[in-house]
mmCIF file of C-alpha atoms in Angstrom:
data_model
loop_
_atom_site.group_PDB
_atom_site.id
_atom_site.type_symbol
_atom_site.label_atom_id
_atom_site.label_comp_id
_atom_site.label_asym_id
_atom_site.label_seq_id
_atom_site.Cartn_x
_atom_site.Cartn_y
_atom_site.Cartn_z
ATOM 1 C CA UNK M 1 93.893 139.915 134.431
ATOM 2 C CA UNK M 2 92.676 136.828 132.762
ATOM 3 C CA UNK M 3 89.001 136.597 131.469
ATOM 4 C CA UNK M 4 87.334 133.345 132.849
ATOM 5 C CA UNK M 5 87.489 130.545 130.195
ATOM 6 C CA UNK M 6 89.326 133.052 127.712
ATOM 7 C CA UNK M 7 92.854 131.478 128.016
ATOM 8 C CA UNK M 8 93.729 128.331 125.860
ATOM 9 C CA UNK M 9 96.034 125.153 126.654
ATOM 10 C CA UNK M 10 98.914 125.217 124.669
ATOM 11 C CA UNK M 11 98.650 122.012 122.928
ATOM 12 C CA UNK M 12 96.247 123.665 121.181
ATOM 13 C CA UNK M 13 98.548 125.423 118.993
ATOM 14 C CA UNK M 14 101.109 122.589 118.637
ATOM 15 C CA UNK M 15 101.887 120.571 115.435
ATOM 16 C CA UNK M 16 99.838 117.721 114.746
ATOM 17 C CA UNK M 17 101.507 113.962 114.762
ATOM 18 C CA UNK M 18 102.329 112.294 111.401
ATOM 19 C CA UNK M 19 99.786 110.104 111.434
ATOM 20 C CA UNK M 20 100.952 106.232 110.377
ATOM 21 C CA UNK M 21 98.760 104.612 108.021
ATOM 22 C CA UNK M 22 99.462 100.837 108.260
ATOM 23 C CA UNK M 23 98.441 99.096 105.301
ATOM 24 C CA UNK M 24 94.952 96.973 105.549
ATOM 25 C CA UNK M 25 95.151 93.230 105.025
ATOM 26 C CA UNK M 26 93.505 92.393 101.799
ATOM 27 C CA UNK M 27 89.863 91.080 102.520
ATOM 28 C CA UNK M 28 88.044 89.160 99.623
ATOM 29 C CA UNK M 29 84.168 89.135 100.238
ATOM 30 C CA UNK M 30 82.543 85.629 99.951
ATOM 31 C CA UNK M 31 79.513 85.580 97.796
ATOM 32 C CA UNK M 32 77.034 82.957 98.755
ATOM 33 C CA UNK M 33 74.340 81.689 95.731
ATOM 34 C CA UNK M 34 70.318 82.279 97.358
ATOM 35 C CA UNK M 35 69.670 78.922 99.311
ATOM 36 C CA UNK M 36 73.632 78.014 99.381
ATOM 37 C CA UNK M 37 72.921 76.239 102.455
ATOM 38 C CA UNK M 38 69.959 73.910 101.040
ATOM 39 C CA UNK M 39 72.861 72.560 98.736
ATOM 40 C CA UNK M 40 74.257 68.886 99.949
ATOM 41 C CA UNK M 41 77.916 70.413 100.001
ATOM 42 C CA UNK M 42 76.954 72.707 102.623
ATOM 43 C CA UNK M 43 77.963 70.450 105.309
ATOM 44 C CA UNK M 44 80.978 69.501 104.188
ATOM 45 C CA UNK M 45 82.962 71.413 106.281
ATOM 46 C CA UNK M 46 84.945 70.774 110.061
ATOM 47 C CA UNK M 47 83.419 74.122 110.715
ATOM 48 C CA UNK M 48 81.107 73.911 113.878
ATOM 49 C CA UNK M 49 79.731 77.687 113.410
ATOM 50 C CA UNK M 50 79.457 77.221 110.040
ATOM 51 C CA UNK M 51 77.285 73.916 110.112
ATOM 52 C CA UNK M 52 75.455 75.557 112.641
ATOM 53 C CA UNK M 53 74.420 78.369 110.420
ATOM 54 C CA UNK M 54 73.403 75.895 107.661
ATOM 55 C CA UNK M 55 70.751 74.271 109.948
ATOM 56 C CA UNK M 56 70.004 77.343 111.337
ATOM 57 C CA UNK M 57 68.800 78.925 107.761
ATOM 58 C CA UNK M 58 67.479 75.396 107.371
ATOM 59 C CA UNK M 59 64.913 75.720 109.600
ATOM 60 C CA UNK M 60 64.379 79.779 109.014
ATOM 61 C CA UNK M 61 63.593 78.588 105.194
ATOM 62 C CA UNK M 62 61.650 75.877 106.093
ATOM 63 C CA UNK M 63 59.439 77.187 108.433
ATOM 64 C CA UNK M 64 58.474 80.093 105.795
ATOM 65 C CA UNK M 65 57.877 77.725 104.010
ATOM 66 C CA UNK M 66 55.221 75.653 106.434
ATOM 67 C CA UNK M 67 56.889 72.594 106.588
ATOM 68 C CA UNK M 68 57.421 72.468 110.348
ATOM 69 C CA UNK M 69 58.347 68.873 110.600
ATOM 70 C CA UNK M 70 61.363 69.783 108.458
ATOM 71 C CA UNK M 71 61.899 72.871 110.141
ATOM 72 C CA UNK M 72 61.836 71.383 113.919
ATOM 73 C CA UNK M 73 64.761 68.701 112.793
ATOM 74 C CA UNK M 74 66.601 71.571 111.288
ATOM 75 C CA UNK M 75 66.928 73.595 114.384
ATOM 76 C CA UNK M 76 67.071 70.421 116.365
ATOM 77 C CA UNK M 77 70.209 69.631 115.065
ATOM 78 C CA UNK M 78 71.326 73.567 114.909
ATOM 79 C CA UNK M 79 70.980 73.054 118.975
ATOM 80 C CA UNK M 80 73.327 70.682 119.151
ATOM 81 C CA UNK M 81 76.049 72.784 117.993
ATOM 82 C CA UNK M 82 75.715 76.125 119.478
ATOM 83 C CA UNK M 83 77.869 76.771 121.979
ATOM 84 C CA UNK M 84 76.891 77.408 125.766
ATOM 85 C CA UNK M 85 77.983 80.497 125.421
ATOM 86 C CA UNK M 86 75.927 81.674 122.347
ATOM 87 C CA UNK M 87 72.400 82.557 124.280
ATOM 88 C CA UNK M 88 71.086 85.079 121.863
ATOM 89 C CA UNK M 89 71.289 82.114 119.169
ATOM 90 C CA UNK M 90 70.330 79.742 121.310
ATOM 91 C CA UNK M 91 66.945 81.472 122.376
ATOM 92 C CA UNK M 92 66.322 82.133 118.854
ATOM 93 C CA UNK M 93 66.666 78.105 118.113
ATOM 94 C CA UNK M 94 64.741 77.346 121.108
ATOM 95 C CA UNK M 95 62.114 79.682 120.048
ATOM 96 C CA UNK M 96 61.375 78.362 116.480
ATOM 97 C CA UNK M 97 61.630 74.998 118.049
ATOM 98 C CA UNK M 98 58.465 75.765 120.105
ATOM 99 C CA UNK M 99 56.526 77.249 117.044
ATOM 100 C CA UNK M 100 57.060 74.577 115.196
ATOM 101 C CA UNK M 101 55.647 72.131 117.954
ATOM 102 C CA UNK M 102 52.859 74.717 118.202
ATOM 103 C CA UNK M 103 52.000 74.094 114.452
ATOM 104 C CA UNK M 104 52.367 70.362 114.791
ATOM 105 C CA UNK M 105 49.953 70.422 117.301
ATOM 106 C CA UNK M 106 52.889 69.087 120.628
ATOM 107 C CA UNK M 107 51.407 71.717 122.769
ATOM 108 C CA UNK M 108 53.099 69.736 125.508
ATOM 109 C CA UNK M 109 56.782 70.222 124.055
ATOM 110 C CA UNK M 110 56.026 73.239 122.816
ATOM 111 C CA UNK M 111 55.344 74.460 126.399
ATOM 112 C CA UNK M 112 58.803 72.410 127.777
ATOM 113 C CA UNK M 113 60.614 74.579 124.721
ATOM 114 C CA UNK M 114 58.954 78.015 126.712
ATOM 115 C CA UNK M 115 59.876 76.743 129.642
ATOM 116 C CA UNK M 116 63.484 76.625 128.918
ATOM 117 C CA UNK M 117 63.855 80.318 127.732
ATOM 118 C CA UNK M 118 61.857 81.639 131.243
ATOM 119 C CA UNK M 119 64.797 79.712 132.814
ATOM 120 C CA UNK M 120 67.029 81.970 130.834
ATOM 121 C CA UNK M 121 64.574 85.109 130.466
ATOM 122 C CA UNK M 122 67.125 88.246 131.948
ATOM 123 C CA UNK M 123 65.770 91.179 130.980
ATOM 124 C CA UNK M 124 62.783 92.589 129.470
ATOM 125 C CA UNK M 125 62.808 91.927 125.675
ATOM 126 C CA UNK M 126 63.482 88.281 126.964
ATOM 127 C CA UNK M 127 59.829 87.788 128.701
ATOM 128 C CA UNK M 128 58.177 90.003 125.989
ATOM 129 C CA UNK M 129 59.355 87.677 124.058
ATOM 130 C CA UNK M 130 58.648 84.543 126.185
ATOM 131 C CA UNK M 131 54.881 85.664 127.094
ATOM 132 C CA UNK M 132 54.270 86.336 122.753
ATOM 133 C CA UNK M 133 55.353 82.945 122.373
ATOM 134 C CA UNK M 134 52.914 81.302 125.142
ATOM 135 C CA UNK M 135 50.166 83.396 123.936
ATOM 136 C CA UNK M 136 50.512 81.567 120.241
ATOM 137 C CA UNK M 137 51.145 78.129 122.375
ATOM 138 C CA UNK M 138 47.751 78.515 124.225
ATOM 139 C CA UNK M 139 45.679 80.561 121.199
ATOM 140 C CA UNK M 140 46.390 77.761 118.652
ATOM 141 C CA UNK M 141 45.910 74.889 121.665
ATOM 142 C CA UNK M 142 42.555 76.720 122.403
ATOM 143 C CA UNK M 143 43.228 77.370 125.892
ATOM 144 C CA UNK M 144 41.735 81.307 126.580
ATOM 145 C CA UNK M 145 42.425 81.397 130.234
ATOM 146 C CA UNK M 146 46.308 80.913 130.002
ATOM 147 C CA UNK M 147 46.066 83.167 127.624
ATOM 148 C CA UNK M 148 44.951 85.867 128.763
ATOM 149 C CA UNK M 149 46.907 85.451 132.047
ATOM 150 C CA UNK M 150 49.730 85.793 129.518
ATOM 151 C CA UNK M 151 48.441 88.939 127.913
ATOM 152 C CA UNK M 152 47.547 90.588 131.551
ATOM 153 C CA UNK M 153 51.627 89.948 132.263
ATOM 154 C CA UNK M 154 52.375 91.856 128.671
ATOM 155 C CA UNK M 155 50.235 94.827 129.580
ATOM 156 C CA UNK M 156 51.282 94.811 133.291
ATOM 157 C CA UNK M 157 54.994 94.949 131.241
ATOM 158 C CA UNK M 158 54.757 96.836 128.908
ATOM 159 C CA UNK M 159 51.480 99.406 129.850
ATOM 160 C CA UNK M 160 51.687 102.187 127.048
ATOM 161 C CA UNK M 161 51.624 99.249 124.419
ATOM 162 C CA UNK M 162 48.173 99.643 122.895
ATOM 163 C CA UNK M 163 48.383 96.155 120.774
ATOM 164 C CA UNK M 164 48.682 93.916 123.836
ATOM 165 C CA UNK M 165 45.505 95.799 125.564
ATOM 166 C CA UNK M 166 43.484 95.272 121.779
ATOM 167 C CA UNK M 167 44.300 91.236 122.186
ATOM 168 C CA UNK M 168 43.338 91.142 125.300
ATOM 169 C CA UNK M 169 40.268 92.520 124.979
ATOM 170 C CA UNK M 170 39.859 90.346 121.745
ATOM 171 C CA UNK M 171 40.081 87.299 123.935
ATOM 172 C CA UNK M 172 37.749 88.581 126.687
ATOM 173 C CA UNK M 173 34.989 88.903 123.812
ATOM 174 C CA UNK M 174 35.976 85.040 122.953
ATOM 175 C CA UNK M 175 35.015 83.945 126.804
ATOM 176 C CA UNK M 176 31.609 86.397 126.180
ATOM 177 C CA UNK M 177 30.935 84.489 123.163
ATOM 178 C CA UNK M 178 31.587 81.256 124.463
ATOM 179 C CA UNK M 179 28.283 78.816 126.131
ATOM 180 C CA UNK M 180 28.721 79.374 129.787
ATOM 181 C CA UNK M 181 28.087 75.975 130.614
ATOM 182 C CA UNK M 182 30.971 75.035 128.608
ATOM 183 C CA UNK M 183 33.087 78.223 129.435
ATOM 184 C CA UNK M 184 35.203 77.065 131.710
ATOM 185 C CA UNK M 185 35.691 73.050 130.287
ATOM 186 C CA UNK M 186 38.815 71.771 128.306
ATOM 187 C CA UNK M 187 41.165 74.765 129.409
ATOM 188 C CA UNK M 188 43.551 72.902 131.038
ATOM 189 C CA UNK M 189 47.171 72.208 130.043
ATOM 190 C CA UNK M 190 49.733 70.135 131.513
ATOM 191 C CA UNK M 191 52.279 72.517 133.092
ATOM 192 C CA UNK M 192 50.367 75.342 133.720
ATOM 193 C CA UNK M 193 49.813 76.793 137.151
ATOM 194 C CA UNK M 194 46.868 78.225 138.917
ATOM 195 C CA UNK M 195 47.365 81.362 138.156
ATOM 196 C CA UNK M 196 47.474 80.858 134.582
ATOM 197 C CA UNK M 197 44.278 79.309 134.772
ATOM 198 C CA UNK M 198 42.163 82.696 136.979
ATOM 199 C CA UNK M 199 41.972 84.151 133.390
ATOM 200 C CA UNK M 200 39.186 82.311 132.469
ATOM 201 C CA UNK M 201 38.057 80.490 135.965
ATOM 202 C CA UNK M 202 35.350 81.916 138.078
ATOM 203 C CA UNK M 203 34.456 84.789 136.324
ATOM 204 C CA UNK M 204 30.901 85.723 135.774
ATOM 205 C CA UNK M 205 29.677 86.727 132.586
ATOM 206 C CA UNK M 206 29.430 90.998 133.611
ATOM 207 C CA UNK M 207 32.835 90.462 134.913
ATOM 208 C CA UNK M 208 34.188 89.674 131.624
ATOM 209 C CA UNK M 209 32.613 92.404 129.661
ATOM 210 C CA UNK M 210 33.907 95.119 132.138
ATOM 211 C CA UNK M 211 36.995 93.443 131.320
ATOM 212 C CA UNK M 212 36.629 94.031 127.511
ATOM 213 C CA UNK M 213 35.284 97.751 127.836
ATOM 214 C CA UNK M 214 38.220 98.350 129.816
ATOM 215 C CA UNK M 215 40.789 96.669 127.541
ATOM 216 C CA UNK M 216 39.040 98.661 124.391
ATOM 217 C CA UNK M 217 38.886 101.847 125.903
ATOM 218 C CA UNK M 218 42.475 101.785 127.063
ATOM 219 C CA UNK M 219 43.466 100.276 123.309
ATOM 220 C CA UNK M 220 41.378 103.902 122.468
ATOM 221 C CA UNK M 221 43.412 106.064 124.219
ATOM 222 C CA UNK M 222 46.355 105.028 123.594
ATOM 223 C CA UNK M 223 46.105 104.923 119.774
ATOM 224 C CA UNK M 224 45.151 108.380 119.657
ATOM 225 C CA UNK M 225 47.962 109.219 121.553
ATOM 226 C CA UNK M 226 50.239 107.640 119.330
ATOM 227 C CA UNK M 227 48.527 108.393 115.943
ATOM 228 C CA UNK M 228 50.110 112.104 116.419
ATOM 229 C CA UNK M 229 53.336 110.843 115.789
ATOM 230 C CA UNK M 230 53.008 108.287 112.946
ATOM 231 C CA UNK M 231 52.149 107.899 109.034
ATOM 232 C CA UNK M 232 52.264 105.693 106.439
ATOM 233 C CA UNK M 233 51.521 101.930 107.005
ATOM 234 C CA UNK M 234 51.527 102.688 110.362
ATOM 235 C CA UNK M 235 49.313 105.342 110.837
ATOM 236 C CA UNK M 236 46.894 103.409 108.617
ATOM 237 C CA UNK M 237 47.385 99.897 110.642
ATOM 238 C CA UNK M 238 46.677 102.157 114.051
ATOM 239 C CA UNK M 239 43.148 103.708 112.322
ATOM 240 C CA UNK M 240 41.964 100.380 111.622
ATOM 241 C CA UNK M 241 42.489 99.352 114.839
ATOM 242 C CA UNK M 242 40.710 102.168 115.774
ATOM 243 C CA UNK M 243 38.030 100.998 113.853
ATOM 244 C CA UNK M 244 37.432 98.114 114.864
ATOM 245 C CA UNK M 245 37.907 99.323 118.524
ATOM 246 C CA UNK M 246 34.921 101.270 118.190
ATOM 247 C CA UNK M 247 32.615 98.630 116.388
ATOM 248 C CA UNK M 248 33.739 96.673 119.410
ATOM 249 C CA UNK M 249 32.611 98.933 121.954
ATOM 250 C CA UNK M 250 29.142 99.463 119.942
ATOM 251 C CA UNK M 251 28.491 95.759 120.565
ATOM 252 C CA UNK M 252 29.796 96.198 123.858
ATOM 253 C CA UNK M 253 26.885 98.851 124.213
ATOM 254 C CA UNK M 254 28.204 100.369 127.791
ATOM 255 C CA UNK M 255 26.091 103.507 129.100
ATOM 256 C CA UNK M 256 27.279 106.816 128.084
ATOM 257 C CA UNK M 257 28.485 107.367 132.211
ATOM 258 C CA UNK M 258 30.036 104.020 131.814
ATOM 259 C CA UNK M 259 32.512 105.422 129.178
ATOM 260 C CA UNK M 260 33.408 108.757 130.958
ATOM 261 C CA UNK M 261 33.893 106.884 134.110
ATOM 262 C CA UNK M 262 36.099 104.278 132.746
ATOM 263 C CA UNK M 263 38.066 106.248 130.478
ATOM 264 C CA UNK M 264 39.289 108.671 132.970
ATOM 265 C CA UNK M 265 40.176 105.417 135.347
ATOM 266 C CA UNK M 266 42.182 103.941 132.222
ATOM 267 C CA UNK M 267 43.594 107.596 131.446
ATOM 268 C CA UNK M 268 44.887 108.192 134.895
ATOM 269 C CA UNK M 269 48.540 107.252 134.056
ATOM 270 C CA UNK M 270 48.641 108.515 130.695
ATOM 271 C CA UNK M 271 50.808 111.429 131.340
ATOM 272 C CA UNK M 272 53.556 112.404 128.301
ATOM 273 C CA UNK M 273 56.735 112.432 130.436
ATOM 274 C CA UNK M 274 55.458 109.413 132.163
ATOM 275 C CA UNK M 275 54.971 107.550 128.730
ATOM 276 C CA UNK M 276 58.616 108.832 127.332
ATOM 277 C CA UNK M 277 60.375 107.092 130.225
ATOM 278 C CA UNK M 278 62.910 103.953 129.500
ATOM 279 C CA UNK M 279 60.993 100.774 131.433
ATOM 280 C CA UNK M 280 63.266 98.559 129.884
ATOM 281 C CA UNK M 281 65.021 97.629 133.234
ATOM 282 C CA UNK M 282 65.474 94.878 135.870
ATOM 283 C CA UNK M 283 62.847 96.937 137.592
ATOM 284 C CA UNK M 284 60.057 96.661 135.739
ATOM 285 C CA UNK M 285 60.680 92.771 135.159
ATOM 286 C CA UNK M 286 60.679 91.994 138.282
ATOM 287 C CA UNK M 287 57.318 94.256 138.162
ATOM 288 C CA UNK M 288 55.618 92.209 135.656
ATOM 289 C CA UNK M 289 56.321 88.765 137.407
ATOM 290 C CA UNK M 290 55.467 89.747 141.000
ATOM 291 C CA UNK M 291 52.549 92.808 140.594
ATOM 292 C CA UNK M 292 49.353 91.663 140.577
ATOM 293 C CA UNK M 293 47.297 92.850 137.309
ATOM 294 C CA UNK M 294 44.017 92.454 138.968
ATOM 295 C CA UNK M 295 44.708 94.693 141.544
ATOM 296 C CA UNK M 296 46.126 97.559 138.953
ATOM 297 C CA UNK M 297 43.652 97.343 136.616
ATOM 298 C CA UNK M 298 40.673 95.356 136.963
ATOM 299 C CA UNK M 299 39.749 95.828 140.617
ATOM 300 C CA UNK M 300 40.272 99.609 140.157
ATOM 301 C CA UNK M 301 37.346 99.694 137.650
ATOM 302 C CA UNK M 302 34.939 97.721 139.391
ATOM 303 C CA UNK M 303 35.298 99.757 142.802
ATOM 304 C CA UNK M 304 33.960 102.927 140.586
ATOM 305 C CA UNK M 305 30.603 101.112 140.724
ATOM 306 C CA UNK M 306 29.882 100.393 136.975
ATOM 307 C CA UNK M 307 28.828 97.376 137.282
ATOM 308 C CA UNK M 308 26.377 98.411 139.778
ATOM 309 C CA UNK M 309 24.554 100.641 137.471
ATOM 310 C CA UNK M 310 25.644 98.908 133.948
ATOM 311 C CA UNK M 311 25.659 95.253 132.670
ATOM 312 C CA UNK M 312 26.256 93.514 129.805
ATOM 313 C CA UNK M 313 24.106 94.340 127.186
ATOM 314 C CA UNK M 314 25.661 92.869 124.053
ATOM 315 C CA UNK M 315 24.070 94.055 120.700
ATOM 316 C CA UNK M 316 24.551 91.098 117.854
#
C-alpha cells in the first residue's frame, strides 16, 4: 500500500538534457566622459531618444545647478521629443518644468504644468507626487490655504506618513502667526478651486490651533511608532523631528486633558496590522480625491469638546 505523498514521478530519475549553450553576441560597453552631454557634439546625432536624453540631463544638471531659466528650455525642448508613449519620462519632464516655473516665480504656468500630470495621475505614487509638487507651487507663491488643502489630501492618502502630518501642522502655526486682519488677504491663485481655498478661509483663530495640536500629536505618535524600526540617519532625522514636535506643542500649551483626549482620538487607527497593509491601490486614490478630510479628522476632534474647555493659549 502506498504511503500518501511517498511515491515519486518518474522524471525524476531520468537523464538530464544536454543543455545548448549558444554563443553570446559580443557587447562593447560605451563609456560616456562626466557632462558628455553638455558637449556641442552631443546633438549631432539622427537619434530621437538619444537627443532626448541630452536635454533631458540638460535640464537635470542645470537645475542642480540653479539656473532654472536654462533648465526650463532644456526640458522644454526634451518634451518635444518624447514619445506619446513614454509617460514615466514624460511626467518626469513635465515635473521639472513646473519647478522651474516655481523658482522663476510663473506660479501661473507652473500650476498649468500640475495640471497636466492630474490629467494623467493613475495611481497613487502619481498624486503623491502631484500634491508634493503643488505644495512647493503654493509654499514658494505664499498661498497657505491651497496649501494646506494639498497637505490634508497627502495625509487623507497616505495616513501612517508622519512627515505630511509635521507640514501640516507647520503651516497651521503659519495661519496662527499670521495678523488676522490680514489672514485671509492675497491667497488667491488663478486656477484654484473653492475647495483649495477652505484651508485657510473662515477659520477662527481656536480652530486653527486645534488643528495644529492635532497635526503634532499625530506627527508624535507616529514617530515613535516608527523609531522602533530605524537607525542611522534616519533614526536621528525622526528624533529631531521629535524634537521639535514637542517644542511645538509647549508653545501650543494645550491642557494636560487636552492631550489625553486628543491623542487617543488621533491613536484610534493606529493598529500594527492595520499600518502593515499595501494602500497603494485604485482604492485608496479614489479615497483621497473624493473623502472628505474634515470629516475624518478635524470634525472628529472638535465633537470631543476640547475646544469647549481649552483655547489657544500660545506661549512666545
Amino acid at each position: 500500500m502506498e504511503i500518501l505523498g511517498s511515491t515519486f514521478d518518474d522524471s525524476v530519475f531520468s537523464e538530464a538534457r544536454e543543455r545548448v549553450c549558444r554563443s553570446l553576441s559580443f557587447y562593447n560597453a560605451k563609456f560616456c566622459e562626466p557632462e558628455w552631454f553638455c558637449e556641442c557634439t552631443a546633438l549631432d546625432t539622427d537619434d530621437t531618444l538619444e537627443k532626448q536624453k541630452v536635454f533631458k540631463f540638460r535640464g537635470d544638471l542645470a537645475f542642480r545647478q540653479g539656473n532654472y531659466q536654462r533648465a526650463l528650455d532644456a526640458y522644454s525642448s526634451c518634451l518635444q521629443l518624447i514619445a506619446d508613449n513614454n509617460l514615466t519620462i514624460r511626467r518626469d519632464v513635465l515635473e521639472g518644468m513646473a519647478r522651474c516655473c516655481t523658482r522663476l516665480g510663473r506660479t501661473e504656468q507652473a500650476l498649468e504644468l500640475a495640471e497636466l500630470l492630474s490629467k494623467e495621475a493613475s495611481n497613487t505614487c502619481h498624486l503623491t507626487s502631484l500634491l508634493l509638487l503643488k505644495v512647493s507651487i503654493y509654499q514658494n507663491h505664499g498661498s497657505v490655504g491651497p496649501q494646506m488643502s494639498c497637505l490634508q489630501q497627502l495625509c487623507s492618502l497616505l495616513p501612517f506618513n508622519p512627515w505630511h502630518w509635521f507640514s501640516l501642522g507647520q503651516t497651521c502655526l503659519q495661519l496662527l502667526d499670521r495678523n488676522p486682519k490680514k489672514e485671509h488677504t492675497s491667497e488667491a491663485v488663478n486656477g484654484d478651486s473653492e475647495e483649495d481655498q477652505e484651508g485657510a478661509a473662515e477659520l477662527s483663530e481656536d480652530r486653527v490651533w486645534l488643528r495644529a495640536c492635532i497635526c503634532f500629536i499625530r506627527t508624535r505618535l507616529l514617530l515613535r511608532i516608527l523609531r522602533q524600526q530605524q537607525s542611522s540617519f534616519v533614526l536621528q532625522r525622526s528624533e529631531k523631528a521629535l524634537q521639535i514636535t514637542a517644542e511645538e506643542l509647549q508653545r501650543l500649551n494645550p491642557k494636560e486633558a487636552t492631550l489625553q483626549t486628543l491623542t487617543e482620538v488621533m491613536s484610534e487607527d493606529l493598529i500594527p496590522e492595520k499600518m502593515r497593509e499595501d494602500y497603494q491601490d485604485g482604492e485608496s486614490l479614489t479615497s483621497a480625491c473624493l473623502q472628505s478630510f474634515s470629516e475624518r479628522w478635524w470634525n472628529r476632534a472638535v465633537l470631543t469638546g476640547v475646544l469647549d474647555t481649552d483655547g489657544p493659549q500660545l506661549k512666545p
